[in-house]
Each structure stands twice: as C-alpha cells, then as structure tokens.
Amino acid sequence: MPSERSGRHSEERAQPPAEQARNRARPEPTSRLRIGLTLRIVAVLAVMGIAIFPLYWMFVTALSSDADLFASDARLLPDFSQFGVFVDALAEGETVRWLRNSLVIATGTTALSIVLGIPLGYALSRFSFRGKALMTVVLLLTQMLPEALMVVPLFSLFNRFELLDSLVGLILANAAFVLPIAALILKGAIDGIPRELEEAGRVDGARPFTMLTRINVPLIAPSIAAAAVIAFFHAWNEYVFAVTFIYSPEMQPASVGIASFIGEVGTPVQTVMAVAFMFTLPAVGFYLFAQKYVVAGMTAGAVKG
C-alpha cells in the first residue's frame, strides 16, 4: 500500500501544474450524471408547466370575480370563494347533458373507427388486389379535405336518410373522417408483424379472420390505442358537423353548447371558462390513461420485424 501511494504521488508530481489543475477541476462521473438528471427534470417540469398552464388559467378565470377579471393586474391564484360558478353550471343540467352527448359521440366514433379500421388495415397490409396502391393514396388524400368542404353534400345525404338532428349521424360523419387515418396507422403496425406467424396459423387451419383476431390484434394493441386516442379527440372537439347537423338543444354536444354562451350583449366569461374546464378534463384524463400506448403505437410500423 505505501508503494502504491508513493507511486501515485510521484505520477501527480510528474504531471505539469496545468494538467493537475484540470484534473482537479474535472467533475466526477457521478457529478455529471447528477447534473444531466437535474437538467432533464427541469426540462420535463418546464414542458409540463407549459402544457398545464392553459388548463390552470381556465380554472383561475372561472374563479375570478368581475372586478378581478377586468382589473389591470392579472390574478394568478384562484379565488375559491367563487366556486359557486361550477355548482351553478352543473345544477342547470345543460352542462351535464352536453358532456353526456359528447361522450356518446366520441365513444361511438372511436368504436366504429376501430372496428372498421382493423379489417381495412389488415386487407391493405396482407392482401394483393387491383387498385390497392390507389386506395391507399386516396385514404391519405382524404386527410387533406377540410370538414367545411363536405358539410353541404353530407347535409343533403343525411337529410335524405333522416340522420339530421341525431347523434348517430354525427358518429357516422366523424367516423368517416377518422377511419382513413386509423386504417393507415393499423396497416403500418400489421406490416411490422412477421408473416411467419400467420403461416404457422394457416398450417394449423386458421382462417384469415381467426388470424386477425387471435394473432394480429393482440400484437397491434398499442397501435389500436393510438388510433383510438386520435378518433376520440377528433369526435370530442368536433364543431362544424355538430353545429350544422344538430338542431335540438338537448342533442347538442359540449363543443356547441359552450359556443351558445356567446351573446350579442354580453358573455358570462366565468361560466364559459368553468364549462370549458369541465369539457377539457375528460379528454385530458383519457389521454393520460392511454398516453403510454400512443408513442409505441405511432412507431410500431416504423421497423418491420
């Protein structure tokens, strides 16, 4: 041991003074890891703050009095003495009905898009037929069409089949716009599944539908979750079709109901923000529940296995 210490000290003495100073100033590996971890935590907290701030500001605005709302200095903390605005918004019954209609529309659109998107994506991935490439391009081009462009023809079509002023009509209209992107996401995921798995199932006598439900669907579950999130958010936030095809106040979703607060003389800002806050929470909760599947689902078809 003394010989080792003397050898180490002799090596330090043999180094130039500048080199010795750099070695002493150089941080240890554990210090670099701590600094990197701290920076990552700070970056994550900053991103979370930016993402959560609009929701927090809606909550603060809903709990602000008229004097605080129009004051020169903005109020940064909520005034919980004004919490009655939430109670009043729920007590009237309209907000609950709007949220229920939005939930029915979003759930129906998501279910219909996934149920139809899985076999469509499987057919585009596994079967060869004439016009397959053209069909894929057409599905992609449908995402370039704005909803406002389709309002008039859809209105005429729904009027003929008595689908106006109906939640079923809104579900069909929203699903028609979400289905192409859901099918393309699922097609990419199925492309990444080795065909040998299906060949083994075919040897055992499995039919295409059985292979789809027993082999492919469990493997593309993350992509199904990603497509479900996209479909849910589209239907939950949709406004153009809802305000055009729905006449009855009791059938309106929350996206249309919130806009009805805007009047010619005045707008109850606190009530609008309170209802908007409650309208945003279910969508945020659904995304937080499914977010761990979203990234995996969106990248599942990037590399073929």
mmCIF file of N, CA, C and O in Angstrom, residues 99-146:
data_model
loop_
_atom_site.group_PDB
_atom_site.id
_atom_site.type_symbol
_atom_site.label_atom_id
_atom_site.label_comp_id
_atom_site.label_asym_id
_atom_site.label_seq_id
_atom_site.Cartn_x
_atom_site.Cartn_y
_atom_site.Cartn_z
ATOM 1 N N LEU A 99 -72.083 17.260 -21.928
ATOM 2 C CA LEU A 99 -70.963 16.342 -21.732
ATOM 3 C C LEU A 99 -71.369 14.903 -22.038
ATOM 4 O O LEU A 99 -70.573 14.132 -22.598
ATOM 5 N N ARG A 100 -72.585 14.538 -21.684
ATOM 6 C CA ARG A 100 -73.054 13.186 -21.984
ATOM 7 C C ARG A 100 -73.156 12.968 -23.491
ATOM 8 O O ARG A 100 -72.737 11.916 -24.007
ATOM 9 N N ASN A 101 -73.690 13.949 -24.218
ATOM 10 C CA ASN A 101 -73.771 13.824 -25.665
ATOM 11 C C ASN A 101 -72.384 13.738 -26.305
ATOM 12 O O ASN A 101 -72.159 12.939 -27.226
ATOM 13 N N SER A 102 -71.452 14.558 -25.815
ATOM 14 C CA SER A 102 -70.091 14.497 -26.351
ATOM 15 C C SER A 102 -69.460 13.137 -26.084
ATOM 16 O O SER A 102 -68.738 12.597 -26.942
ATOM 17 N N LEU A 103 -69.708 12.589 -24.903
ATOM 18 C CA LEU A 103 -69.149 11.277 -24.579
ATOM 19 C C LEU A 103 -69.732 10.188 -25.471
ATOM 20 O O LEU A 103 -69.005 9.300 -25.929
ATOM 21 N N VAL A 104 -71.037 10.262 -25.737
ATOM 22 C CA VAL A 104 -71.660 9.277 -26.627
ATOM 23 C C VAL A 104 -71.079 9.383 -28.036
ATOM 24 O O VAL A 104 -70.750 8.367 -28.674
ATOM 25 N N ILE A 105 -70.941 10.603 -28.532
ATOM 26 C CA ILE A 105 -70.406 10.803 -29.881
ATOM 27 C C ILE A 105 -68.960 10.328 -29.972
ATOM 28 O O ILE A 105 -68.570 9.615 -30.913
ATOM 29 N N ALA A 106 -68.128 10.715 -28.994
ATOM 30 C CA ALA A 106 -66.714 10.334 -29.030
ATOM 31 C C ALA A 106 -66.537 8.830 -28.876
ATOM 32 O O ALA A 106 -65.727 8.211 -29.588
ATOM 33 N N THR A 107 -67.298 8.214 -27.975
ATOM 34 C CA THR A 107 -67.186 6.769 -27.785
ATOM 35 C C THR A 107 -67.660 6.006 -29.007
ATOM 36 O O THR A 107 -67.014 5.049 -29.444
ATOM 37 N N GLY A 108 -68.789 6.434 -29.578
ATOM 38 C CA GLY A 108 -69.293 5.761 -30.777
ATOM 39 C C GLY A 108 -68.360 5.912 -31.963
ATOM 40 O O GLY A 108 -68.133 4.951 -32.715
ATOM 41 N N THR A 109 -67.814 7.111 -32.144
ATOM 42 C CA THR A 109 -66.868 7.329 -33.242
ATOM 43 C C THR A 109 -65.620 6.483 -33.071
ATOM 44 O O THR A 109 -65.125 5.868 -34.032
ATOM 45 N N THR A 110 -65.104 6.414 -31.848
ATOM 46 C CA THR A 110 -63.902 5.621 -31.588
ATOM 47 C C THR A 110 -64.150 4.142 -31.843
ATOM 48 O O THR A 110 -63.350 3.471 -32.506
ATOM 49 N N ALA A 111 -65.260 3.630 -31.331
ATOM 50 C CA ALA A 111 -65.562 2.206 -31.513
ATOM 51 C C ALA A 111 -65.764 1.862 -32.981
ATOM 52 O O ALA A 111 -65.228 0.862 -33.481
ATOM 53 N N LEU A 112 -66.527 2.692 -33.709
ATOM 54 C CA LEU A 112 -66.785 2.412 -35.122
ATOM 55 C C LEU A 112 -65.512 2.508 -35.951
ATOM 56 O O LEU A 112 -65.276 1.682 -36.852
ATOM 57 N N SER A 113 -64.670 3.485 -35.656
ATOM 58 C CA SER A 113 -63.428 3.646 -36.414
ATOM 59 C C SER A 113 -62.481 2.474 -36.193
ATOM 60 O O SER A 113 -61.836 2.000 -37.139
ATOM 61 N N ILE A 114 -62.395 1.985 -34.965
ATOM 62 C CA ILE A 114 -61.504 0.871 -34.676
ATOM 63 C C ILE A 114 -62.048 -0.429 -35.264
ATOM 64 O O ILE A 114 -61.299 -1.223 -35.857
ATOM 65 N N VAL A 115 -63.352 -0.650 -35.120
ATOM 66 C CA VAL A 115 -63.953 -1.896 -35.628
ATOM 67 C C VAL A 115 -63.808 -1.991 -37.145
ATOM 68 O O VAL A 115 -63.539 -3.072 -37.697
ATOM 69 N N LEU A 116 -63.984 -0.884 -37.857
ATOM 70 C CA LEU A 116 -63.830 -0.889 -39.311
ATOM 71 C C LEU A 116 -62.375 -0.721 -39.741
ATOM 72 O O LEU A 116 -61.980 -1.210 -40.810
ATOM 73 N N GLY A 117 -61.576 -0.043 -38.936
ATOM 74 C CA GLY A 117 -60.187 0.214 -39.317
ATOM 75 C C GLY A 117 -59.305 -1.013 -39.233
ATOM 76 O O GLY A 117 -58.363 -1.160 -40.025
ATOM 77 N N ILE A 118 -59.575 -1.916 -38.290
ATOM 78 C CA ILE A 118 -58.741 -3.123 -38.153
ATOM 79 C C ILE A 118 -58.830 -4.002 -39.393
ATOM 80 O O ILE A 118 -57.791 -4.359 -39.987
ATOM 81 N N PRO A 119 -60.020 -4.407 -39.856
ATOM 82 C CA PRO A 119 -60.051 -5.229 -41.083
ATOM 83 C C PRO A 119 -59.577 -4.487 -42.323
ATOM 84 O O PRO A 119 -58.964 -5.092 -43.212
ATOM 85 N N LEU A 120 -59.829 -3.168 -42.397
ATOM 86 C CA LEU A 120 -59.357 -2.409 -43.552
ATOM 87 C C LEU A 120 -57.831 -2.346 -43.565
ATOM 88 O O LEU A 120 -57.195 -2.546 -44.608
ATOM 89 N N GLY A 121 -57.224 -2.083 -42.435
ATOM 90 C CA GLY A 121 -55.769 -2.076 -42.360
ATOM 91 C C GLY A 121 -55.178 -3.441 -42.637
ATOM 92 O O GLY A 121 -54.120 -3.552 -43.283
ATOM 93 N N TYR A 122 -55.837 -4.488 -42.177
ATOM 94 C CA TYR A 122 -55.353 -5.854 -42.435
ATOM 95 C C TYR A 122 -55.427 -6.193 -43.920
ATOM 96 O O TYR A 122 -54.510 -6.804 -44.472
ATOM 97 N N ALA A 123 -56.524 -5.788 -44.573
ATOM 98 C CA ALA A 123 -56.655 -6.062 -46.012
ATOM 99 C C ALA A 123 -55.593 -5.315 -46.811
ATOM 100 O O ALA A 123 -54.991 -5.873 -47.743
ATOM 101 N N LEU A 124 -55.325 -4.058 -46.454
ATOM 102 C CA LEU A 124 -54.305 -3.296 -47.170
ATOM 103 C C LEU A 124 -52.905 -3.834 -46.922
ATOM 104 O O LEU A 124 -52.010 -3.685 -47.765
ATOM 105 N N SER A 125 -52.694 -4.478 -45.794
ATOM 106 C CA SER A 125 -51.367 -4.975 -45.453
ATOM 107 C C SER A 125 -51.104 -6.376 -45.998
ATOM 108 O O SER A 125 -49.985 -6.660 -46.449
ATOM 109 N N ARG A 126 -52.098 -7.233 -45.980
ATOM 110 C CA ARG A 126 -51.849 -8.650 -46.260
ATOM 111 C C ARG A 126 -52.361 -9.135 -47.620
ATOM 112 O O ARG A 126 -51.848 -10.110 -48.153
ATOM 113 N N PHE A 127 -53.349 -8.473 -48.188
ATOM 114 C CA PHE A 127 -53.929 -8.957 -49.439
ATOM 115 C C PHE A 127 -53.438 -8.119 -50.604
ATOM 116 O O PHE A 127 -53.170 -6.916 -50.466
ATOM 117 N N SER A 128 -53.339 -8.754 -51.759
ATOM 118 C CA SER A 128 -52.967 -8.080 -53.006
ATOM 119 C C SER A 128 -54.189 -8.047 -53.918
ATOM 120 O O SER A 128 -54.782 -9.096 -54.206
ATOM 121 N N PHE A 129 -54.587 -6.868 -54.363
ATOM 122 C CA PHE A 129 -55.733 -6.740 -55.256
ATOM 123 C C PHE A 129 -55.514 -5.524 -56.143
ATOM 124 O O PHE A 129 -54.684 -4.656 -55.855
ATOM 125 N N ARG A 130 -56.253 -5.461 -57.207
ATOM 126 C CA ARG A 130 -56.114 -4.366 -58.157
ATOM 127 C C ARG A 130 -56.601 -3.056 -57.526
ATOM 128 O O ARG A 130 -57.674 -2.996 -56.950
ATOM 129 N N GLY A 131 -55.798 -2.027 -57.668
ATOM 130 C CA GLY A 131 -56.136 -0.730 -57.117
ATOM 131 C C GLY A 131 -55.747 -0.554 -55.660
ATOM 132 O O GLY A 131 -56.172 0.428 -55.026
ATOM 133 N N LYS A 132 -54.936 -1.454 -55.124
ATOM 134 C CA LYS A 132 -54.535 -1.360 -53.715
ATOM 135 C C LYS A 132 -53.728 -0.092 -53.446
ATOM 136 O O LYS A 132 -53.988 0.635 -52.484
ATOM 137 N N ALA A 133 -52.753 0.191 -54.303
ATOM 138 C CA ALA A 133 -51.928 1.394 -54.111
ATOM 139 C C ALA A 133 -52.769 2.657 -54.254
ATOM 140 O O ALA A 133 -52.611 3.618 -53.487
ATOM 141 N N LEU A 134 -53.685 2.654 -55.231
ATOM 142 C CA LEU A 134 -54.550 3.821 -55.426
ATOM 143 C C LEU A 134 -55.457 4.032 -54.227
ATOM 144 O O LEU A 134 -55.682 5.180 -53.795
ATOM 145 N N MET A 135 -55.957 2.951 -53.666
ATOM 146 C CA MET A 135 -56.833 3.059 -52.499
ATOM 147 C C MET A 135 -56.075 3.633 -51.300
ATOM 148 O O MET A 135 -56.613 4.462 -50.547
ATOM 149 N N THR A 136 -54.831 3.225 -51.130
ATOM 150 C CA THR A 136 -54.017 3.755 -50.040
ATOM 151 C C THR A 136 -53.783 5.251 -50.208
ATOM 152 O O THR A 136 -53.860 6.027 -49.241
ATOM 153 N N VAL A 137 -53.511 5.671 -51.444
ATOM 154 C CA VAL A 137 -53.298 7.096 -51.712
ATOM 155 C C VAL A 137 -54.582 7.879 -51.476
ATOM 156 O O VAL A 137 -54.557 8.993 -50.909
ATOM 157 N N VAL A 138 -55.718 7.334 -51.875
ATOM 158 C CA VAL A 138 -56.998 8.016 -51.680
ATOM 159 C C VAL A 138 -57.296 8.180 -50.186
ATOM 160 O O VAL A 138 -57.768 9.241 -49.744
ATOM 161 N N LEU A 139 -57.010 7.142 -49.396
ATOM 162 C CA LEU A 139 -57.207 7.256 -47.949
ATOM 163 C C LEU A 139 -56.331 8.348 -47.362
ATOM 164 O O LEU A 139 -56.762 9.093 -46.460
ATOM 165 N N LEU A 140 -55.125 8.462 -47.872
ATOM 166 C CA LEU A 140 -54.237 9.512 -47.384
ATOM 167 C C LEU A 140 -54.712 10.893 -47.820
ATOM 168 O O LEU A 140 -54.637 11.866 -47.058
ATOM 169 N N LEU A 141 -55.228 11.003 -49.046
ATOM 170 C CA LEU A 141 -55.676 12.300 -49.553
ATOM 171 C C LEU A 141 -56.929 12.800 -48.838
ATOM 172 O O LEU A 141 -57.184 14.011 -48.814
ATOM 173 N N THR A 142 -57.713 11.887 -48.273
ATOM 174 C CA THR A 142 -58.917 12.326 -47.559
ATOM 175 C C THR A 142 -58.576 13.205 -46.358
ATOM 176 O O THR A 142 -59.402 14.015 -45.925
ATOM 177 N N GLN A 143 -57.356 13.057 -45.821
ATOM 178 C CA GLN A 143 -56.967 13.871 -44.673
ATOM 179 C C GLN A 143 -56.653 15.305 -45.076
ATOM 180 O O GLN A 143 -56.467 16.161 -44.210
ATOM 181 N N MET A 144 -56.576 15.567 -46.380
ATOM 182 C CA MET A 144 -56.314 16.920 -46.859
ATOM 183 C C MET A 144 -57.595 17.711 -47.082
ATOM 184 O O MET A 144 -57.536 18.915 -47.343
ATOM 185 N N LEU A 145 -58.748 17.048 -46.998
ATOM 186 C CA LEU A 145 -60.024 17.712 -47.226
ATOM 187 C C LEU A 145 -60.525 18.340 -45.925
ATOM 188 O O LEU A 145 -60.663 17.650 -44.910
ATOM 189 N N PRO A 146 -60.822 19.625 -45.903
ATOM 190 C CA PRO A 146 -61.406 20.232 -44.696
ATOM 191 C C PRO A 146 -62.852 19.799 -44.518
ATOM 192 O O PRO A 146 -63.564 19.505 -45.494
#
